[in-house]
Coordinates of C-alpha atoms in Angstrom, one line a residue:
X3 CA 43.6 -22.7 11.8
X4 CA 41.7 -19.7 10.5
X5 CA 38.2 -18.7 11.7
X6 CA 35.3 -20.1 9.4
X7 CA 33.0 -17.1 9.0
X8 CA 29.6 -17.1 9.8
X9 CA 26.4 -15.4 8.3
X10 CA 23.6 -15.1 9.0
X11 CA 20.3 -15.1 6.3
X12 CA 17.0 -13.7 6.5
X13 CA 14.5 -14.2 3.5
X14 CA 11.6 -11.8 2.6
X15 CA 8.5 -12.1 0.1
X16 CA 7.4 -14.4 -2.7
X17 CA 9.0 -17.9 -3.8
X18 CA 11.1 -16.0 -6.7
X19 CA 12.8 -14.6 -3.5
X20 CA 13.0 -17.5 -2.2
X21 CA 14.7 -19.4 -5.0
X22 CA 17.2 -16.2 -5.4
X23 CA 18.1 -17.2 -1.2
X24 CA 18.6 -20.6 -2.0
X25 CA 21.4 -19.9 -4.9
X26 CA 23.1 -17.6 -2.1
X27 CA 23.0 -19.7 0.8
X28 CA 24.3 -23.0 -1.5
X29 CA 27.1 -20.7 -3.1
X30 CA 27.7 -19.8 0.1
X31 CA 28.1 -23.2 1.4
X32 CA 30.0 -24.0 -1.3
X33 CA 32.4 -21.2 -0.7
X34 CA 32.4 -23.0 3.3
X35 CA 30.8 -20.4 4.8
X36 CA 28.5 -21.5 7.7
X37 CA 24.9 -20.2 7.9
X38 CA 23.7 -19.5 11.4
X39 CA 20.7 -18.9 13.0
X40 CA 20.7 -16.3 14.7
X41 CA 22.3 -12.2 15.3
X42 CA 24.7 -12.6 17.8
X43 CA 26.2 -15.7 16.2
X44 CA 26.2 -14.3 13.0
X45 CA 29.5 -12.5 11.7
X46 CA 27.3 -10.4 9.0
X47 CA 24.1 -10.8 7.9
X48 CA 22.6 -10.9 4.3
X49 CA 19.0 -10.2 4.2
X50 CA 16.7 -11.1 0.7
X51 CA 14.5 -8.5 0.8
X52 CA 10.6 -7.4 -1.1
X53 CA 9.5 -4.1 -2.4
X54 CA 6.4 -4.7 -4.4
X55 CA 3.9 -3.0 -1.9
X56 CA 4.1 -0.7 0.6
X57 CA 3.2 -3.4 3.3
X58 CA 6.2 -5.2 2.1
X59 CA 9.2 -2.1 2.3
X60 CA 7.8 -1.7 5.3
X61 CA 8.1 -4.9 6.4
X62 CA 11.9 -4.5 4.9
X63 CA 13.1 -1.5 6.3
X64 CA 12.2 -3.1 9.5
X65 CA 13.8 -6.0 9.2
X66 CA 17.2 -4.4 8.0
X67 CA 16.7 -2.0 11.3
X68 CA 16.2 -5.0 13.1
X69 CA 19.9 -6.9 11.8
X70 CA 21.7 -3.8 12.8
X71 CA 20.7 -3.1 15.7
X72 CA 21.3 -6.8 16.7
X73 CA 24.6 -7.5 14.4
X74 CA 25.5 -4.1 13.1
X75 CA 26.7 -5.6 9.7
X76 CA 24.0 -6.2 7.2
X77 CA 24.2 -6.9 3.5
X78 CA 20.9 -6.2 1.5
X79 CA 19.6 -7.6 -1.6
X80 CA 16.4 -8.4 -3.1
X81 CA 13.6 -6.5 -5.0
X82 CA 14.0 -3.5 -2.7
X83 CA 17.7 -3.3 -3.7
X84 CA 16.6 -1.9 -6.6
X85 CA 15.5 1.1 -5.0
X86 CA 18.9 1.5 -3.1
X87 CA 17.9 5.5 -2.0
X88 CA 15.3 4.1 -0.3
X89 CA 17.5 1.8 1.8
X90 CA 20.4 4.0 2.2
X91 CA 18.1 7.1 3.2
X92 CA 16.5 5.2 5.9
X93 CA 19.6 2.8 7.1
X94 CA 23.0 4.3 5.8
X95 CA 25.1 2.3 7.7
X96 CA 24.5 -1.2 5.3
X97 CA 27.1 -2.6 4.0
X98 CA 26.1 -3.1 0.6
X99 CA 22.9 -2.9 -1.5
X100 CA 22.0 -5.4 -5.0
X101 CA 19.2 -5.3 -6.6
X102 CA 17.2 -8.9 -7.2
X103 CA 18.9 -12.5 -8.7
X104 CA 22.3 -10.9 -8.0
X105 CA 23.9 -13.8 -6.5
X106 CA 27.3 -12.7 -7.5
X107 CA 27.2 -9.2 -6.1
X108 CA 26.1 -10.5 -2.8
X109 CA 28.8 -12.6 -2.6
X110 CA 31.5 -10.1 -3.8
X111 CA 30.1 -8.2 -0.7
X112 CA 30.3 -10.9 1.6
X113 CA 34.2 -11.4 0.0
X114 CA 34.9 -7.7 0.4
X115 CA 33.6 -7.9 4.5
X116 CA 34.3 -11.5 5.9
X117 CA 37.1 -13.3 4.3
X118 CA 36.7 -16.6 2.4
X119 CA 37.4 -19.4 4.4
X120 CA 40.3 -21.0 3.4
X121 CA 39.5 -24.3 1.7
X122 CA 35.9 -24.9 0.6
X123 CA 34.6 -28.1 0.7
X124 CA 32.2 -29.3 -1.7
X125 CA 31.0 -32.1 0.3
X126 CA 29.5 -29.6 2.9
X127 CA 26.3 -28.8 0.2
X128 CA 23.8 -31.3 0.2
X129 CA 22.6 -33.1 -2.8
X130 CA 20.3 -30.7 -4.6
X131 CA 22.1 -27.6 -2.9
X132 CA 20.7 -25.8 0.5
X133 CA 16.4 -25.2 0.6
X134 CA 14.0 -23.2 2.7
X135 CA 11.6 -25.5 1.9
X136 CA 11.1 -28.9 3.0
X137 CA 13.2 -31.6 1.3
X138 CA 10.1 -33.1 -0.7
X139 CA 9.4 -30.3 -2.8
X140 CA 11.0 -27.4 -4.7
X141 CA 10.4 -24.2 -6.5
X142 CA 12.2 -24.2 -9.6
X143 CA 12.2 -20.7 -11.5
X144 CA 12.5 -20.7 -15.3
X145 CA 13.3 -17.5 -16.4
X146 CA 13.3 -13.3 -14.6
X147 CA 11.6 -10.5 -15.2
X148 CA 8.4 -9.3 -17.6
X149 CA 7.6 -7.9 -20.2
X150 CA 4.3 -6.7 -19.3
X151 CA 3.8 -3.2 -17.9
X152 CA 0.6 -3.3 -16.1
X153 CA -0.2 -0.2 -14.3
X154 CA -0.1 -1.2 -10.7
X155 CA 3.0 -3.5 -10.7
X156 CA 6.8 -1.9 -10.8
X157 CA 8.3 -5.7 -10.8
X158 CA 9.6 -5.3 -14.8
X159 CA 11.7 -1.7 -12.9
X160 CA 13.2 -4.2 -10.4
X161 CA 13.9 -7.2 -12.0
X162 CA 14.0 -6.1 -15.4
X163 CA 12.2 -7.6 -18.7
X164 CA 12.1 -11.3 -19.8
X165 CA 15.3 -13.3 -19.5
X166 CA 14.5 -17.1 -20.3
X167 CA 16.9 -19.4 -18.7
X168 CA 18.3 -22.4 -20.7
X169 CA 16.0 -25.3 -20.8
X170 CA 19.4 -27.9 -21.1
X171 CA 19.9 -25.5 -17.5
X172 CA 16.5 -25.2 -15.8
X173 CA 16.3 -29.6 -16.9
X174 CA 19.0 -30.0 -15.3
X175 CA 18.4 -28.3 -12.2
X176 CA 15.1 -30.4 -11.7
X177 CA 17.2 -34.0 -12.9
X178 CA 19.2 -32.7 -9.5
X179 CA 16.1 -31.9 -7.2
X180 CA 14.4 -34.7 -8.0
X181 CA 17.5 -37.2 -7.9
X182 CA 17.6 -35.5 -3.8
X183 CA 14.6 -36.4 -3.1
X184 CA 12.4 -34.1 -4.3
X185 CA 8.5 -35.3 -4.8
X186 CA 6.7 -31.6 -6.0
X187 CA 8.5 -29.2 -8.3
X188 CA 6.8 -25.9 -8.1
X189 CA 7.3 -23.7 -11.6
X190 CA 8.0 -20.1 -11.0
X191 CA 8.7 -17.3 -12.9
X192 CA 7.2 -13.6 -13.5
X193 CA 5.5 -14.7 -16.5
X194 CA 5.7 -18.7 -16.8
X195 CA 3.5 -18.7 -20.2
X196 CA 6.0 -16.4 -21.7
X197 CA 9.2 -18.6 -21.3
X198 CA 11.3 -18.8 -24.4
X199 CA 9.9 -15.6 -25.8
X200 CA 12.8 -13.6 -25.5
X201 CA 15.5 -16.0 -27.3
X202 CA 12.3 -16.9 -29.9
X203 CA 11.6 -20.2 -28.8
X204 CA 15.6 -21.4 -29.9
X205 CA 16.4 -24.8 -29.5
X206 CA 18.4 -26.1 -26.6
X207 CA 19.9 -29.2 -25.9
X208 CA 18.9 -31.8 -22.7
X209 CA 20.6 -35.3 -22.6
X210 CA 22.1 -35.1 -25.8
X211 CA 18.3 -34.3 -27.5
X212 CA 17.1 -31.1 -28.5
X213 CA 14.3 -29.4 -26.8
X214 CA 13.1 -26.1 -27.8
X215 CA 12.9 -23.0 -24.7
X216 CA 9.2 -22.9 -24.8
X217 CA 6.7 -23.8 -21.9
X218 CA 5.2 -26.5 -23.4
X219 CA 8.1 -28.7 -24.4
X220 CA 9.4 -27.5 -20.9
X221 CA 6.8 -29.5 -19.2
X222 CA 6.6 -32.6 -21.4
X223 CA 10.7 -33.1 -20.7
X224 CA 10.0 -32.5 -17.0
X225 CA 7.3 -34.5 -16.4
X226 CA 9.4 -37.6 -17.6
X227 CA 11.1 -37.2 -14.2
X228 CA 8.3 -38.8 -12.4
X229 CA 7.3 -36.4 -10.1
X230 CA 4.2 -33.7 -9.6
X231 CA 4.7 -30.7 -11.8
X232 CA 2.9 -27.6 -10.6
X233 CA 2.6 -24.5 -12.8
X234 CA 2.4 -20.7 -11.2
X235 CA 2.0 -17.4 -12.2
X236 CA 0.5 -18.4 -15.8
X237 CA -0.3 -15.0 -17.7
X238 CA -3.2 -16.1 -20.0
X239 CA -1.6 -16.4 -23.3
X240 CA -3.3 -18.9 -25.8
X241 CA -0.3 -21.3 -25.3
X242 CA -2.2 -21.8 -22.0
X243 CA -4.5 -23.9 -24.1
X244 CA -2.2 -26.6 -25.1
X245 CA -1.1 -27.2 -21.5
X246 CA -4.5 -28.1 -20.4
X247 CA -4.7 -31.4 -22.4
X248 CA -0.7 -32.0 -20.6
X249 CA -2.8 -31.9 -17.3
X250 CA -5.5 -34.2 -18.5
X251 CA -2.6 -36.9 -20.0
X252 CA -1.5 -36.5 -16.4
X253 CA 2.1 -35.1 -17.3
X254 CA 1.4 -31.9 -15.2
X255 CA -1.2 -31.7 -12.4
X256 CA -4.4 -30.2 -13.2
X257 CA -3.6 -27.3 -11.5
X258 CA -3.8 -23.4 -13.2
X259 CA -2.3 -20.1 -11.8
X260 CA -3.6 -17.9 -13.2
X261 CA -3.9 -14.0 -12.2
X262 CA -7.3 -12.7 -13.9
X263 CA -6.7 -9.6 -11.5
X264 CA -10.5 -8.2 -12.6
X265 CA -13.2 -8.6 -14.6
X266 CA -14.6 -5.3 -15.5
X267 CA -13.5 -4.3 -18.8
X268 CA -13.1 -0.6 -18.0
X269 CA -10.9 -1.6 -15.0
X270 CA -8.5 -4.3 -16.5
X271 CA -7.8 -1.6 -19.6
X272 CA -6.5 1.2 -16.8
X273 CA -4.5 -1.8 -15.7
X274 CA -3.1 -2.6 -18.8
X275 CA -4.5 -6.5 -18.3
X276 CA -6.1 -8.9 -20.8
X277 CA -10.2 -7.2 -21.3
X278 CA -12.7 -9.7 -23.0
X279 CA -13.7 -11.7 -19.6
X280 CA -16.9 -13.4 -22.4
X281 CA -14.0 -14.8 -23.6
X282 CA -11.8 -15.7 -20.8
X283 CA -14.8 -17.7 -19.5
X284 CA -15.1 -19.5 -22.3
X285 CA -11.5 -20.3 -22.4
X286 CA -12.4 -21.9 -18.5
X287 CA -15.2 -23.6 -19.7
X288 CA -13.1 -25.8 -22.7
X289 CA -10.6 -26.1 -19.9
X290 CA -13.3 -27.9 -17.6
X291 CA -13.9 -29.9 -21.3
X292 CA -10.7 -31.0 -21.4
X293 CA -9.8 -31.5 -17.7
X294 CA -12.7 -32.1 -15.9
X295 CA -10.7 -31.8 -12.5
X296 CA -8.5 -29.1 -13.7
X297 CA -8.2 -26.7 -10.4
X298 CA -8.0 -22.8 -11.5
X299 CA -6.5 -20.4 -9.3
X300 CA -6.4 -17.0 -10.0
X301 CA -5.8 -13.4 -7.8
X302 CA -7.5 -10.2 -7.6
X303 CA -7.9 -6.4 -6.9
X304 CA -10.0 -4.6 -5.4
X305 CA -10.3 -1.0 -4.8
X306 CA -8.6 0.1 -8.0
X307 CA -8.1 3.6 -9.0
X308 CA -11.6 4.4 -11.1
X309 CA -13.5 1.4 -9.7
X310 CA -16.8 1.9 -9.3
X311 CA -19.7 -0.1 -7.5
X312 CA -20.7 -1.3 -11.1
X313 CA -17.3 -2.7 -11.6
X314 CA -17.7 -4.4 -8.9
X315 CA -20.7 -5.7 -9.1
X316 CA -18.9 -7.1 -13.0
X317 CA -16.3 -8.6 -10.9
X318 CA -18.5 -10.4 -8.3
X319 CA -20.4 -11.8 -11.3
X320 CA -17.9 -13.2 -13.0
X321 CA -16.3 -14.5 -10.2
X322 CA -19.7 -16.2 -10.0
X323 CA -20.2 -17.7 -13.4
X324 CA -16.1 -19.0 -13.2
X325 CA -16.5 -20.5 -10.2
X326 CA -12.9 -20.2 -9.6
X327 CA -11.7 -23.1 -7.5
X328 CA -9.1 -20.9 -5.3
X329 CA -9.3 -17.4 -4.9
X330 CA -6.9 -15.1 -3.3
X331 CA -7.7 -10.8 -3.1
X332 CA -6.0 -7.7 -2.2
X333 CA -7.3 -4.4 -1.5
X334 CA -5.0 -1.8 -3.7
X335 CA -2.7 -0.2 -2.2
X336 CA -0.4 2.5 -4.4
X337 CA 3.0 1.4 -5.1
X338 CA 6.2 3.9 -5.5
X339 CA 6.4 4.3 -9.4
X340 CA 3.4 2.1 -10.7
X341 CA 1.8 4.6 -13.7
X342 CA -1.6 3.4 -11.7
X343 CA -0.6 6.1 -8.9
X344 CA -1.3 8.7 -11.4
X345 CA -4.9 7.5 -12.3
X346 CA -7.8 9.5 -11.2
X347 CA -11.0 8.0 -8.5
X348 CA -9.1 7.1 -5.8
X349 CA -11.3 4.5 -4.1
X350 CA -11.9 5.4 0.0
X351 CA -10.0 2.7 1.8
X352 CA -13.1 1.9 4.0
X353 CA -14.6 1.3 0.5
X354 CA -11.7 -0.9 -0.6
X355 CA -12.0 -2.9 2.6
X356 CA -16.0 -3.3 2.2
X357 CA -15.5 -4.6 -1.0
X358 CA -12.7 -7.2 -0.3
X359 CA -14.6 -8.5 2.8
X360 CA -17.7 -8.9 0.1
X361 CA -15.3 -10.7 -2.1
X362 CA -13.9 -13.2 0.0
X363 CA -17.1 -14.1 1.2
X364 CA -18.6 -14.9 -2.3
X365 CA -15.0 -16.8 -3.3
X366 CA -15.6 -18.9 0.5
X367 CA -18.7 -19.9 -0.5
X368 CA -17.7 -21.0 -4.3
X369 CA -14.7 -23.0 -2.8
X370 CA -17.2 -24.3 0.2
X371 CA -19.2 -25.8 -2.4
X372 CA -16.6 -27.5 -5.0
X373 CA -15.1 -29.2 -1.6
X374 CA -17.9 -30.5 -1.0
X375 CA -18.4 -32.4 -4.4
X376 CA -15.0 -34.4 -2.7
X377 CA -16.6 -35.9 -0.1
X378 CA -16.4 -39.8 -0.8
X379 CA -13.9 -39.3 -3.1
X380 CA -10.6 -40.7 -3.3
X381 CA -7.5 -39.0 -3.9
X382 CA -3.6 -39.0 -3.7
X383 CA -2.3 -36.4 -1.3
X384 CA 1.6 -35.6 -0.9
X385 CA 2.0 -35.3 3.2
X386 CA 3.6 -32.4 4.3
X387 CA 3.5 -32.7 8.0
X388 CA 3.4 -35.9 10.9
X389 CA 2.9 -35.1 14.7
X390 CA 1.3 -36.6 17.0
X391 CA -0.4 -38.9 14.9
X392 CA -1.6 -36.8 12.7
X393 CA -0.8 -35.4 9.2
X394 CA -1.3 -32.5 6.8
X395 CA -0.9 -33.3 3.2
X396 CA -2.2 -31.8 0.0
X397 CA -3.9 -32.5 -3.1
X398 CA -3.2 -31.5 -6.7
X399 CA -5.5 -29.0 -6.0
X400 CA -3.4 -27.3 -3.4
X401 CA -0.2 -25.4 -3.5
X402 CA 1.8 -25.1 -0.7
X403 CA 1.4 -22.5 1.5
X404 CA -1.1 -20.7 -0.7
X405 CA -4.2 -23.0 -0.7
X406 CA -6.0 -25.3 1.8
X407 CA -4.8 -28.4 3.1
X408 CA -5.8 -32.2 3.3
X409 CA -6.1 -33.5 7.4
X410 CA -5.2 -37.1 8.0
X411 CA -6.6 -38.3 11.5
X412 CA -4.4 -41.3 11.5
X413 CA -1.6 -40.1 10.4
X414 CA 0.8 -43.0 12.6
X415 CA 3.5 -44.0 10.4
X416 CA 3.5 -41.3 7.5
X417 CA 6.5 -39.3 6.6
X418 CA 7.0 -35.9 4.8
X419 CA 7.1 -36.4 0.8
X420 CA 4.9 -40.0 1.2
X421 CA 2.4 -39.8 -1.3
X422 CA -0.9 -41.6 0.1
X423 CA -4.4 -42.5 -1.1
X424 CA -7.1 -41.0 1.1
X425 CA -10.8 -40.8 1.0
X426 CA -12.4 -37.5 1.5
X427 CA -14.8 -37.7 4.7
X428 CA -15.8 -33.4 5.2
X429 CA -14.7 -30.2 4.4
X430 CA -15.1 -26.8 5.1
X431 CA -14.5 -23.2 3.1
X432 CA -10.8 -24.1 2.5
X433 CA -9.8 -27.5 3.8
X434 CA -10.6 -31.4 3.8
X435 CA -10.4 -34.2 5.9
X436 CA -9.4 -37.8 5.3
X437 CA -9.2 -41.5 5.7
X438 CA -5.9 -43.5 4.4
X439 CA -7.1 -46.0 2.3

């Protein structure tokens, strides 16, 4: 009987990555290929890779150094594969390069180097297909690329502009999670506000109905599947406004990603980004109107070509007056072929690192104070973890992997994916505590 072939998988960078591993490693399940953990048991290896910041094709390069040295037969793909010089400059010997979401060309290459085993079997996927995350909740991307050219990102030159997937497609893929056991289905995309723009909003089909490729319809046929709905990466387009009443009708958590990226007006038009922050903070504040416990999460820079203490100073004050409930900041750092390389003012790195530090500490003692409004409350919290007694869940208000957590003292006899009232009994900067009720 022929040899099954074995590879091996490693998986770099954001959740879109990790969606774009989880097609590969199910059609390669599908195909009967077995997925191994390790080099030397390995037959070739595939690795997903990221190439938004420098940190990160570092972090790359490394790791494809690493698979040959160990297995000597490595496949690349992923955001860096778009930039295939810089892959075959520094490791010549791989044995092919794709650029992002090309689940096809990576297997084509594993065809062309390890030989299909020679009767798949279907029954070897689980239901739902093959996850890096835990069983009880999923990311499930809607659509690739952007249309949006701001100055410090190169994502639209690796994964291309806009392409909306089908909503009858994308509905059905979540009927499947959630029918596997799925609890949490976490919406990704470059630009989740934008979905639909591309094909114009056109009218698909789900069960039979018709259901338009826009984000709003998108979440009112999803949330009829019973489970929490999480939205990510939500550029700030009015359309925003008619999710927010969704989240207070409790169709999608109150929960809002959305990447502000700075506040001085000078700053965000060198970055090509959204400029009247007057009006973005009235946008939060009928938000709060609407939702009262709407969570807003939004990302930063600091550092940026041009910025100036007084910029600064704009950002830290409206970071202030928002009162953002999660926070997350990085210190800029020039990426090969953003236009924002070009710009003039390079800000001293000892500069860019004083100012983050400041940052943080102002967004730690926001969040410090809106956790501790929770004490005595009650709340439902999805459990992520169980040892030894103890739990970790979170709430609405927390994403996985990205935000705090929820602690559960007596955690005896919770699961991953149960869904438990708690009472909130103390906090600190990021995280609670609770009681099962």
């Amino acid at each position: 009987m022929k040899e099954i072939g074995k590879v091996g998988f490693v998986s770099l960078g954001c959740p879109k990555n990790t969606f774009d591993s989880e097609r590969i490693l199910t059609q390669l399940r599908a195909e009967g290929y077995l997925i191994v953990p390790s080099y030397d048991d390995a037959d070739l290896v595939v690795v997903n890779t990221c190439g938004f910041i420098d940190e990160a094709v570092a972090e790359s390069l490394e790791t494809i150094g690493e698979a040959l040295r160990e297995n000597g037969k490595v496949i690349v793909t992923g955001c860096l594969g778009a930039r295939e010089s810089v892959i075959r400059d520094a490791h010549p010997n791989v044995l092919a390069v794709t650029g992002p979401h090309a689940t096809e060309a990576v297997m084509g290459a594993v065809h062309e180097h390890l030989a299909r085993p020679h009767d798949p079997y279907t029954d070897l996927i689980p239901p739902g297909g093959l996850k890096l995350t835990p069983r009880h909740y999923a990311w499930l991307k809607i659509s690739e690329g952007c249309n949006h050219r701001c100055t410090f990102c190169i994502i639209p030159s690796l994964r291309g502009d806009l392409v909306s997937r089908p909503v009858g497609e994308v509905l059905a893929e979540a009927e499947g999670l959630v029918k596997a056991g799925v609890k949490e289905l976490l919406i990704i995309s470059q630009d989740t506000s934008a979905y639909g723009v591309d094909v114009k909003y056109r009218t698909g089909f789900w069960n039979g109905r018709p259901v338009k490729t826009r984000m709003t319809e998108l979440v009112d046929e999803l949330a009829k599947l019973g489970v929490w709905l999480r939205l990510h990466y939500v550029y700030p387009y009015p359309s925003v406004d008619d999710v927010v009443p969704m989240m207070a009708e409790g169709k999608v958590l109150p929960y809002l990603d959305v990447p502000f990226q700075h506040a001085s007006p000078r700053i965000l038009k060198a970055m090509k980004r959204p400029g009247d922050i007057e009006h973005t903070l009235r946008r939060i504040e009928r938000w709060r109107e609407v939702c009262p416990d709407i969570a807003i999460r939004s990302t930063f820079i600091v550092g940026f070509p041009g910025e100036t203490e007084d910029d600064f100073d704009e950002l830290l004050d409206f970071l202030e007056a928002a009162q953002l409930d999660r926070v997350g900041a990085f210190a800029y750092s020039p990426v090969e072929g953003a236009a924002a390389n070009a710009l003039p003012d390079p800000v001293d790195e000892d500069v860019k690192q004083d100012r983050l530090a400041r940052f943080m500490d102002v967004a730690a003692d926001i969040s410090a104070a809106k956790l501790r409004q929770r004490r005595g409350r009650e709340l439902t919290v999805l459990v992520d973890e169980v040892a030894g007694g103890r739990a970790v869940a979170r709430s609405y208000a927390d994403a996985p992997e990205i935000d705090g957590v929820v602690h559960i003292a007596q955690g005896r006899g919770l699961h991953p994916g149960d869904l438990v009232r708690v009472r909130i009994t103390r906090s600190d900067d990021y995280d609670l505590w609770g009681k099962p009720i």
